[in-house]
Amino acid sequence: MSLQAQCSGGSQVGSLQTPCNDQSNNVGAISYTKYIAVNVVKGVNYKFSNGSGITLYNDATNTQVAYTSGSSISYTSEFTGILRVYSCSFWWPQTITFEATNQGSNTEDNQSDCGADSWIGHMYKRMDSNASAPSNANAFTSYVGYFTESETFSENFGASQNCFATYSAGSNRINTYTEYFAVKFCNQSVRPKGAYIISAITADDGVRLSVDGTLVMNKWVQQSATTYSKILFEHSGNSQLLLEYYESAGQNQISFGTMTRVNNNLTSNISQVVCSGSSPSQIGGTNTLTTSPVSSTSGYSVSYQWQISTDNINFTNISGATSMNYTPTLSTNGTYYYRRIASVSYTNPGTIPIVANDISNVATVVYYNKPNGTFTGSTICEGESTAQLLFTSSAGIGPFSLVINGITYNNVTSGVPIQITAPTSTTIYNLTKITDSNGCVNP
């Protein structure tokens, strides 16, 4: 005869157990008032069997959460933490079998959490066991937990038929059996805005990539380890990257390579001061099509559009300015800002055409009118020792340098008389050259 009432207290047998999703494990020699400690995750369903009068306690609160007078009990955890499992047989030790069934779903953790320039991988146990691409319902219904990866990573989940460490609330509370599972990797990336190329993505089996909700690469197929190179996408400066992966049976592999921004830099004559009568120099930029990371792969195309702004905030397209380099045409005093948009086109794996725009750095051209003004002299009487010449500017930025009758007068301020030694006879003074503080010269 055995006692199958509820029991509690006692001491722990063995180490803390971490179930492997959809796999059974045993712990033996569980006598009356002794228990095994099992990690559990809120929302996940567990099955305990082969005992007598199985009683379950929340270890943190020391409260009973479930009991059966029989030999088997199914329990969906209402908390994340440690569960004490008793077999209340008074007469002989029991061997308790436990497993995290492929039912229910982790409700402790947020399946939408993303890494910051890194990945949070949300692990799911597939609802099917077919060696083919699963539907979203079969792939992403039974949420197990999460793990983390750096931005560039390669993961094989410890090979097939392994129990992979999976986390909940910061601890390894559950493991995932590495056959017929799926992962959603999320990366909230804050790289600079622009067009980027991923060096490679390798997968066995299926993989697909979305950026800000738009699918940019799709190989959601049953396949041996296959590498897809040079994947193009446009980054907003704060883009959410979602890398989805599934595995059936056999080899497990998913890797994500480096992300490199295309080369769209203005490199020559990016800071100019131009005076009227002279022309701005050509602003030069890199050849995006032939410069890494684009140059090593065929199939890309690049087009350009130059833009102009007077406040370095609001830019507008310049009609017809679609070459790699650009020479400004100016006639009005002011500061002008130029940038180049490189539109990179490519067909990503899964036959997905992508056009990604990249904005260059800014070139600045300051345009000044030639200095000009009026020039007058004073009337003096015989015997006076000084005279005055007066320059009043109508264009240009002072102070000015003036050449008068072959003599250079520096630091001349518009409207302020120039004191000179009075001539001994009537003299005509000719202003032959004006230079302003910007270096602009008339004539």
Short mmCIF file of C-alpha atoms in Angstrom, two decimals:
data_model
loop_
_atom_site.label_atom_id
_atom_site.label_comp_id
_atom_site.label_asym_id
_atom_site.label_seq_id
_atom_site.Cartn_x
_atom_site.Cartn_y
_atom_site.Cartn_z
CA MET A 1 0.00 0.00 0.00
CA SER A 2 1.31 3.50 -0.82
CA LEU A 3 0.35 6.93 0.47
CA GLN A 4 -0.77 9.18 -2.37
CA ALA A 5 -1.82 12.28 -0.46
CA GLN A 6 -0.22 15.66 -0.94
CA CYS A 7 3.21 16.23 0.57
CA SER A 8 5.69 19.09 1.01
CA GLY A 9 8.86 20.12 2.78
CA GLY A 10 11.80 17.76 2.70
CA SER A 11 15.05 18.07 0.77
CA GLN A 12 16.09 18.32 -2.87
CA VAL A 13 17.32 15.28 -4.79
CA GLY A 14 19.99 15.94 -7.39
CA SER A 15 20.75 19.20 -9.16
CA LEU A 16 18.40 21.81 -10.57
CA GLN A 17 16.82 20.37 -13.72
CA THR A 18 16.35 22.36 -16.95
CA PRO A 19 13.86 20.69 -19.31
CA CYS A 20 14.61 20.34 -23.00
CA ASN A 21 11.59 21.31 -25.05
CA ASP A 22 9.67 18.23 -26.24
CA GLN A 23 12.21 15.80 -24.71
CA SER A 24 11.75 13.53 -21.66
CA ASN A 25 14.18 13.25 -18.76
CA ASN A 26 14.17 11.14 -15.59
CA VAL A 27 15.29 11.66 -12.02
CA GLY A 28 15.24 8.60 -9.78
CA ALA A 29 15.12 7.79 -6.08
CA ILE A 30 12.45 10.33 -5.16
CA SER A 31 11.19 9.19 -1.81
CA TYR A 32 8.41 10.64 0.33
CA THR A 33 9.05 14.32 1.40
CA LYS A 34 11.88 14.63 -1.10
CA TYR A 35 11.58 16.51 -4.37
CA ILE A 36 13.30 17.46 -7.58
CA ALA A 37 13.77 21.13 -8.51
CA VAL A 38 12.82 22.00 -12.09
CA ASN A 39 13.19 25.28 -13.97
CA VAL A 40 9.89 26.44 -15.46
CA VAL A 41 8.81 29.31 -17.71
CA LYS A 42 5.48 31.09 -17.48
CA GLY A 43 3.04 29.92 -20.15
CA VAL A 44 4.94 26.75 -21.05
CA ASN A 45 3.24 23.39 -20.48
CA TYR A 46 5.03 20.63 -18.55
CA LYS A 47 4.24 16.98 -17.99
CA PHE A 48 5.32 15.00 -14.92
CA SER A 49 4.72 11.25 -14.74
CA ASN A 50 5.65 7.88 -13.15
CA GLY A 51 5.12 9.16 -9.62
CA SER A 52 2.39 8.69 -7.08
CA GLY A 53 0.42 11.62 -5.73
CA ILE A 54 2.54 14.12 -7.70
CA THR A 55 2.51 17.49 -5.97
CA LEU A 56 3.93 20.74 -7.41
CA TYR A 57 5.13 23.76 -5.42
CA ASN A 58 6.31 27.23 -6.38
CA ASP A 59 9.69 27.23 -4.67
CA ALA A 60 9.86 31.02 -4.27
CA THR A 61 6.50 31.35 -2.51
CA ASN A 62 6.33 27.84 -0.98
CA THR A 63 2.78 27.48 -2.27
CA GLN A 64 1.20 24.45 -3.87
CA VAL A 65 0.28 25.05 -7.54
CA ALA A 66 -0.95 21.59 -8.63
CA TYR A 67 -1.64 18.07 -7.35
CA THR A 68 -2.86 14.73 -8.67
CA SER A 69 -3.62 11.50 -6.86
CA GLY A 70 -2.63 9.68 -10.01
CA SER A 71 0.73 9.02 -11.63
CA SER A 72 0.78 11.79 -14.25
CA ILE A 73 0.01 15.50 -14.32
CA SER A 74 0.10 18.22 -16.97
CA TYR A 75 0.85 21.73 -15.71
CA THR A 76 1.03 25.09 -17.52
CA SER A 77 3.29 27.24 -15.41
CA GLU A 78 1.89 30.49 -14.01
CA PHE A 79 5.32 31.81 -13.12
CA THR A 80 8.95 31.75 -14.23
CA GLY A 81 11.30 30.27 -11.66
CA ILE A 82 11.83 26.98 -9.83
CA LEU A 83 9.16 24.31 -9.36
CA ARG A 84 9.44 21.66 -6.62
CA VAL A 85 8.10 18.28 -7.78
CA TYR A 86 7.14 15.68 -5.17
CA SER A 87 6.11 12.06 -5.54
CA CYS A 88 4.08 11.39 -2.39
CA SER A 89 4.56 7.64 -2.15
CA PHE A 90 5.28 6.61 1.42
CA TRP A 91 6.52 3.10 0.69
CA TRP A 92 9.04 3.20 -2.14
CA PRO A 93 11.18 5.74 -4.04
CA GLN A 94 9.91 6.87 -7.41
CA THR A 95 11.56 7.80 -10.72
CA ILE A 96 9.88 10.93 -12.03
CA THR A 97 9.79 11.67 -15.74
CA PHE A 98 9.47 15.32 -16.79
CA GLU A 99 9.35 17.24 -20.04
CA ALA A 100 8.42 20.62 -21.46
CA THR A 101 5.80 19.61 -23.99
CA ASN A 102 5.43 21.27 -27.35
CA GLN A 103 2.24 22.93 -26.08
CA GLY A 104 1.64 26.41 -24.73
CA SER A 105 3.97 29.32 -25.24
CA ASN A 106 6.36 31.44 -23.17
CA THR A 107 4.41 34.47 -21.91
CA GLU A 108 7.16 35.77 -19.62
CA ASP A 109 9.36 37.32 -22.31
CA ASN A 110 8.64 39.79 -25.09
CA GLN A 111 8.93 38.13 -28.48
CA SER A 112 9.45 41.57 -30.09
CA ASP A 113 12.60 42.46 -28.14
CA CYS A 114 15.55 43.43 -30.33
CA GLY A 115 19.26 43.78 -29.76
CA ALA A 116 20.99 47.16 -30.14
CA ASP A 117 23.37 46.68 -33.08
CA SER A 118 23.26 43.02 -32.07
CA TRP A 119 20.70 40.23 -32.23
CA ILE A 120 18.17 38.74 -29.86
CA GLY A 121 17.19 35.33 -31.19
CA HIS A 122 13.68 34.26 -30.23
CA MET A 123 13.48 30.48 -30.24
CA TYR A 124 10.36 28.54 -31.27
CA LYS A 125 9.57 24.84 -31.32
CA ARG A 126 7.86 24.02 -34.59
CA MET A 127 4.34 22.64 -34.46
CA ASP A 128 5.05 20.35 -37.41
CA SER A 129 7.76 17.80 -38.17
CA ASN A 130 7.80 17.96 -41.95
CA ALA A 131 11.06 18.30 -43.88
CA SER A 132 9.77 21.32 -45.77
CA ALA A 133 9.30 25.04 -45.29
CA PRO A 134 6.85 25.57 -42.40
CA SER A 135 4.01 28.06 -42.41
CA ASN A 136 4.30 31.00 -40.03
CA ALA A 137 1.73 29.34 -37.78
CA ASN A 138 3.77 26.15 -37.54
CA ALA A 139 7.08 27.98 -37.22
CA PHE A 140 6.28 30.79 -34.80
CA THR A 141 3.49 29.69 -32.46
CA SER A 142 5.23 27.78 -29.65
CA TYR A 143 7.61 30.37 -28.19
CA VAL A 144 10.32 28.87 -26.00
CA GLY A 145 12.64 31.75 -25.04
CA TYR A 146 15.58 33.76 -26.31
CA PHE A 147 19.36 33.93 -26.69
CA THR A 148 21.74 36.60 -27.98
CA GLU A 149 24.24 37.00 -30.79
CA SER A 150 26.67 39.73 -31.86
CA GLU A 151 25.93 41.67 -35.07
CA THR A 152 28.15 39.33 -37.10
CA PHE A 153 27.69 35.73 -36.00
CA SER A 154 27.71 32.06 -36.94
CA GLU A 155 25.56 29.60 -34.98
CA ASN A 156 25.13 25.83 -35.29
CA PHE A 157 23.09 25.31 -32.04
CA GLY A 158 25.50 22.65 -30.82
CA ALA A 159 24.67 20.45 -33.85
CA SER A 160 21.52 18.41 -34.42
CA GLN A 161 19.70 16.45 -31.69
CA ASN A 162 21.13 18.80 -29.07
CA CYS A 163 19.47 20.69 -26.22
CA PHE A 164 20.34 24.33 -26.87
CA ALA A 165 20.48 26.74 -23.93
CA THR A 166 17.50 29.11 -24.11
CA TYR A 167 16.77 31.97 -21.72
CA SER A 168 13.80 33.46 -19.91
CA ALA A 169 13.91 36.48 -17.60
CA GLY A 170 17.69 36.49 -17.79
CA SER A 171 18.31 32.85 -16.85
CA ASN A 172 18.68 29.54 -18.66
CA ARG A 173 15.26 28.17 -17.64
CA ILE A 174 14.60 25.93 -20.64
CA ASN A 175 16.46 24.30 -23.53
CA THR A 176 15.37 23.78 -27.12
CA TYR A 177 15.78 20.50 -28.95
CA THR A 178 17.62 21.29 -32.18
CA GLU A 179 15.38 19.59 -34.69
CA TYR A 180 12.21 21.12 -36.13
CA PHE A 181 12.62 24.55 -34.62
CA ALA A 182 12.62 28.14 -35.85
CA VAL A 183 14.20 31.44 -34.80
CA LYS A 184 13.34 35.12 -35.19
CA PHE A 185 16.48 37.22 -34.84
CA CYS A 186 15.85 40.95 -34.25
CA ASN A 187 18.43 43.74 -34.48
CA GLN A 188 17.55 47.41 -33.90
CA SER A 189 20.42 48.86 -35.88
CA VAL A 190 21.49 52.49 -35.55
CA ARG A 191 24.22 52.59 -38.17
CA PRO A 192 24.41 55.75 -40.31
CA LYS A 193 21.67 56.08 -42.93
CA GLY A 194 22.55 54.75 -46.37
CA ALA A 195 22.79 51.79 -48.75
CA TYR A 196 24.42 48.70 -47.24
CA ILE A 197 25.62 45.35 -48.49
CA ILE A 198 25.71 42.25 -46.29
CA SER A 199 28.78 40.20 -47.15
CA ALA A 200 26.99 36.85 -46.80
CA ILE A 201 24.17 34.93 -45.14
CA THR A 202 24.53 31.16 -44.81
CA ALA A 203 21.67 28.86 -43.86
CA ASP A 204 20.66 25.24 -43.48
CA ASP A 205 17.65 25.16 -43.83
CA GLY A 206 15.52 28.21 -44.66
CA VAL A 207 16.23 31.91 -44.15
CA ARG A 208 14.70 35.27 -44.99
CA LEU A 209 15.51 38.88 -44.10
CA SER A 210 13.21 41.87 -43.66
CA VAL A 211 14.24 45.50 -43.06
CA ASP A 212 11.68 47.80 -41.45
CA GLY A 213 8.93 45.36 -42.38
CA THR A 214 9.95 44.94 -46.03
CA LEU A 215 11.21 41.57 -47.27
CA VAL A 216 14.61 42.02 -48.93
CA MET A 217 15.89 38.42 -49.17
CA ASN A 218 13.93 35.16 -49.25
CA LYS A 219 15.27 31.61 -49.29
CA TRP A 220 12.58 30.02 -47.10
CA VAL A 221 13.33 26.58 -48.54
CA GLN A 222 14.66 23.19 -47.51
CA GLN A 223 18.38 23.23 -48.33
CA SER A 224 21.82 22.08 -47.30
CA ALA A 225 24.16 24.79 -46.03
CA THR A 226 24.05 27.49 -48.73
CA THR A 227 25.78 30.86 -48.76
CA TYR A 228 24.14 33.92 -50.32
CA SER A 229 26.52 36.82 -50.92
CA LYS A 230 26.29 40.59 -51.39
CA ILE A 231 22.74 41.29 -50.17
CA LEU A 232 21.65 44.90 -50.68
CA PHE A 233 19.32 46.95 -48.47
CA GLU A 234 18.65 50.56 -47.46
CA HIS A 235 19.22 51.56 -43.84
CA SER A 236 17.12 54.39 -42.38
CA GLY A 237 19.62 55.21 -39.63
CA ASN A 238 17.40 53.38 -37.12
CA SER A 239 16.32 50.23 -38.92
CA GLN A 240 14.83 47.04 -37.51
CA LEU A 241 16.37 43.97 -39.11
CA LEU A 242 14.41 40.73 -38.81
CA LEU A 243 16.29 37.56 -39.76
CA GLU A 244 14.01 34.50 -39.76
CA TYR A 245 15.40 30.96 -39.82
CA TYR A 246 14.01 27.44 -39.65
CA GLU A 247 15.56 24.01 -39.29
CA SER A 248 14.09 20.60 -39.97
CA ALA A 249 16.43 17.67 -39.32
CA GLY A 250 20.12 17.27 -40.01
CA GLN A 251 22.72 20.02 -40.02
CA ASN A 252 21.90 23.28 -38.25
CA GLN A 253 23.54 26.46 -39.43
CA ILE A 254 22.74 30.15 -39.66
CA SER A 255 25.32 32.93 -40.05
CA PHE A 256 25.18 36.65 -40.75
CA GLY A 257 28.17 38.45 -42.23
CA THR A 258 29.40 42.03 -42.07
CA MET A 259 27.30 45.02 -43.15
CA THR A 260 29.24 47.58 -45.19
CA ARG A 261 27.94 50.90 -46.47
CA VAL A 262 28.49 51.58 -50.17
CA ASN A 263 31.18 54.13 -51.05
CA ASN A 264 29.42 57.36 -52.04
CA ASN A 265 31.83 60.09 -50.93
CA LEU A 266 32.53 63.53 -52.36
CA THR A 267 36.30 63.75 -52.46
CA SER A 268 37.52 66.81 -54.39
CA ASN A 269 36.75 70.55 -54.27
CA ILE A 270 34.34 70.09 -51.39
CA SER A 271 35.08 73.51 -49.85
CA GLN A 272 35.33 76.40 -52.33
CA VAL A 273 35.23 80.19 -52.24
CA VAL A 274 34.43 81.66 -55.65
CA CYS A 275 34.31 85.29 -56.78
CA SER A 276 32.09 86.48 -59.61
CA GLY A 277 33.92 86.33 -62.88
CA SER A 278 35.40 82.97 -61.88
CA SER A 279 33.75 79.57 -62.16
CA PRO A 280 33.47 76.95 -59.39
CA SER A 281 35.63 73.86 -59.82
CA GLN A 282 34.10 70.47 -60.51
CA ILE A 283 33.04 68.60 -57.36
CA GLY A 284 34.31 65.03 -57.64
CA GLY A 285 33.10 61.85 -55.99
CA THR A 286 33.96 58.17 -55.81
CA ASN A 287 32.75 55.77 -58.46
CA THR A 288 30.28 53.83 -56.31
CA LEU A 289 29.88 51.07 -58.89
CA THR A 290 33.58 50.18 -59.03
CA THR A 291 34.48 50.75 -55.39
CA SER A 292 34.14 48.11 -52.67
CA PRO A 293 31.79 46.71 -51.45
CA VAL A 294 29.99 46.91 -54.81
CA SER A 295 32.92 46.35 -57.18
CA SER A 296 33.54 42.67 -56.50
CA THR A 297 30.15 41.46 -57.69
CA SER A 298 28.41 41.84 -61.03
CA GLY A 299 24.73 42.53 -61.39
CA TYR A 300 24.73 45.92 -59.66
CA SER A 301 23.89 49.22 -61.29
CA VAL A 302 24.31 52.77 -59.95
CA SER A 303 22.71 56.07 -60.94
CA TYR A 304 23.33 59.54 -59.50
CA GLN A 305 21.31 62.64 -58.71
CA TRP A 306 22.90 65.89 -57.46
CA GLN A 307 21.02 68.15 -55.07
CA ILE A 308 21.43 71.76 -53.90
CA SER A 309 20.49 73.62 -50.71
CA THR A 310 20.92 77.11 -49.30
CA ASP A 311 20.44 76.07 -45.66
CA ASN A 312 22.08 72.59 -45.59
CA ILE A 313 18.72 71.18 -44.49
CA ASN A 314 16.28 71.32 -47.40
CA PHE A 315 17.74 69.91 -50.61
CA THR A 316 16.22 69.87 -54.08
CA ASN A 317 17.23 67.98 -57.21
CA ILE A 318 19.31 69.82 -59.81
CA SER A 319 17.75 69.23 -63.21
CA GLY A 320 20.03 67.22 -65.50
CA ALA A 321 22.74 66.77 -62.85
CA THR A 322 22.99 62.98 -63.03
CA SER A 323 26.69 62.39 -63.72
CA MET A 324 29.23 61.03 -61.29
CA ASN A 325 30.78 64.52 -60.88
CA TYR A 326 29.20 67.99 -60.98
CA THR A 327 30.32 71.55 -61.75
CA PRO A 328 28.12 74.22 -60.12
CA THR A 329 26.82 77.22 -62.08
CA LEU A 330 26.30 80.29 -59.89
CA SER A 331 25.43 83.97 -60.38
CA THR A 332 24.04 85.12 -57.02
CA ASN A 333 25.90 85.94 -53.85
CA GLY A 334 25.50 83.26 -51.15
CA THR A 335 26.54 79.94 -49.62
CA TYR A 336 25.46 76.81 -51.46
CA TYR A 337 25.49 73.18 -50.34
CA TYR A 338 25.74 70.21 -52.70
CA ARG A 339 25.30 66.49 -52.16
CA ARG A 340 25.01 63.41 -54.36
CA ILE A 341 22.45 60.61 -54.09
CA ALA A 342 23.71 57.27 -55.36
CA SER A 343 20.86 54.86 -56.19
CA VAL A 344 22.19 51.29 -56.10
CA SER A 345 20.12 48.56 -57.76
CA TYR A 346 20.46 44.79 -57.37
CA THR A 347 18.32 41.64 -57.36
CA ASN A 348 18.65 39.90 -54.01
CA PRO A 349 18.26 36.13 -53.41
CA GLY A 350 14.66 35.11 -53.87
CA THR A 351 14.44 37.31 -56.99
CA ILE A 352 13.70 40.45 -55.00
CA PRO A 353 14.68 43.67 -56.83
CA ILE A 354 16.11 46.28 -54.46
CA VAL A 355 16.93 49.96 -54.99
CA ALA A 356 18.86 51.46 -52.07
CA ASN A 357 19.64 55.17 -51.91
CA ASP A 358 22.76 56.57 -50.30
CA ILE A 359 23.34 60.28 -49.54
CA SER A 360 26.91 61.56 -49.75
CA ASN A 361 28.71 64.03 -47.54
CA VAL A 362 28.14 67.74 -48.35
CA ALA A 363 30.29 70.06 -50.47
CA THR A 364 30.15 73.81 -49.78
CA VAL A 365 30.60 76.61 -52.33
CA VAL A 366 30.61 80.23 -51.16
CA TYR A 367 29.97 82.66 -54.02
CA TYR A 368 30.86 86.37 -53.74
CA ASN A 369 30.23 89.27 -56.08
CA LYS A 370 33.26 91.37 -57.10
CA PRO A 371 33.92 94.30 -54.76
CA ASN A 372 32.88 97.70 -56.08
CA GLY A 373 32.13 101.20 -54.88
CA THR A 374 32.52 104.94 -55.37
CA PHE A 375 35.73 106.92 -54.84
CA THR A 376 35.96 110.64 -54.10
CA GLY A 377 38.60 113.14 -52.98
CA SER A 378 38.44 116.30 -50.86
CA THR A 379 39.08 119.95 -51.78
CA ILE A 380 41.95 121.56 -49.90
CA CYS A 381 43.49 125.02 -49.83
CA GLU A 382 47.12 125.99 -50.28
CA GLY A 383 49.12 125.37 -47.17
CA GLU A 384 46.99 122.53 -45.74
CA SER A 385 49.10 119.51 -44.78
CA THR A 386 46.56 116.67 -45.14
CA ALA A 387 43.83 115.60 -47.51
CA GLN A 388 41.15 112.91 -47.53
CA LEU A 389 40.11 110.18 -49.96
CA LEU A 390 36.80 108.42 -49.38
CA PHE A 391 35.80 104.93 -50.57
CA THR A 392 32.17 103.82 -50.20
CA SER A 393 31.56 100.15 -51.09
CA SER A 394 28.54 98.90 -53.00
CA ALA A 395 29.67 95.24 -53.14
CA GLY A 396 32.16 93.09 -51.31
CA ILE A 397 33.10 92.56 -47.68
CA GLY A 398 35.51 94.90 -45.91
CA PRO A 399 38.04 95.83 -44.84
CA PHE A 400 39.35 96.55 -48.33
CA SER A 401 42.73 96.90 -49.95
CA LEU A 402 42.84 99.74 -52.53
CA VAL A 403 45.46 100.61 -55.14
CA ILE A 404 45.40 104.37 -55.74
CA ASN A 405 47.89 105.95 -58.13
CA GLY A 406 50.10 102.88 -57.72
CA ILE A 407 50.12 103.01 -53.91
CA THR A 408 48.39 100.25 -51.88
CA TYR A 409 46.21 101.28 -48.95
CA ASN A 410 45.28 98.39 -46.64
CA ASN A 411 42.53 97.94 -44.04
CA VAL A 412 40.28 100.52 -45.64
CA THR A 413 36.79 100.70 -44.13
CA SER A 414 33.91 101.75 -46.33
CA GLY A 415 32.79 105.30 -45.54
CA VAL A 416 35.82 106.11 -43.36
CA PRO A 417 38.16 108.74 -44.90
CA ILE A 418 41.71 107.81 -45.85
CA GLN A 419 44.13 110.45 -44.60
CA ILE A 420 46.90 111.32 -47.09
CA THR A 421 49.61 113.96 -47.33
CA ALA A 422 48.22 116.93 -49.22
CA PRO A 423 49.63 117.37 -52.73
CA THR A 424 51.42 120.62 -53.62
CA SER A 425 49.39 121.01 -56.77
CA THR A 426 46.07 119.86 -58.20
CA THR A 427 46.27 116.05 -58.46
CA ILE A 428 43.92 113.46 -59.92
CA TYR A 429 43.72 110.23 -57.86
CA ASN A 430 42.74 107.09 -59.74
CA LEU A 431 41.42 103.97 -57.98
CA THR A 432 42.73 101.06 -60.11
CA LYS A 433 42.18 97.95 -57.95
CA ILE A 434 39.85 96.84 -55.13
CA THR A 435 40.45 93.67 -53.06
CA ASP A 436 37.99 92.68 -50.33
CA SER A 437 38.49 90.49 -47.28
CA ASN A 438 37.28 87.42 -49.19
CA GLY A 439 40.11 87.82 -51.66
CA CYS A 440 37.82 88.90 -54.47
CA VAL A 441 39.43 91.46 -56.82
CA ASN A 442 38.05 94.17 -59.14
CA PRO A 443 39.11 94.32 -61.88
#
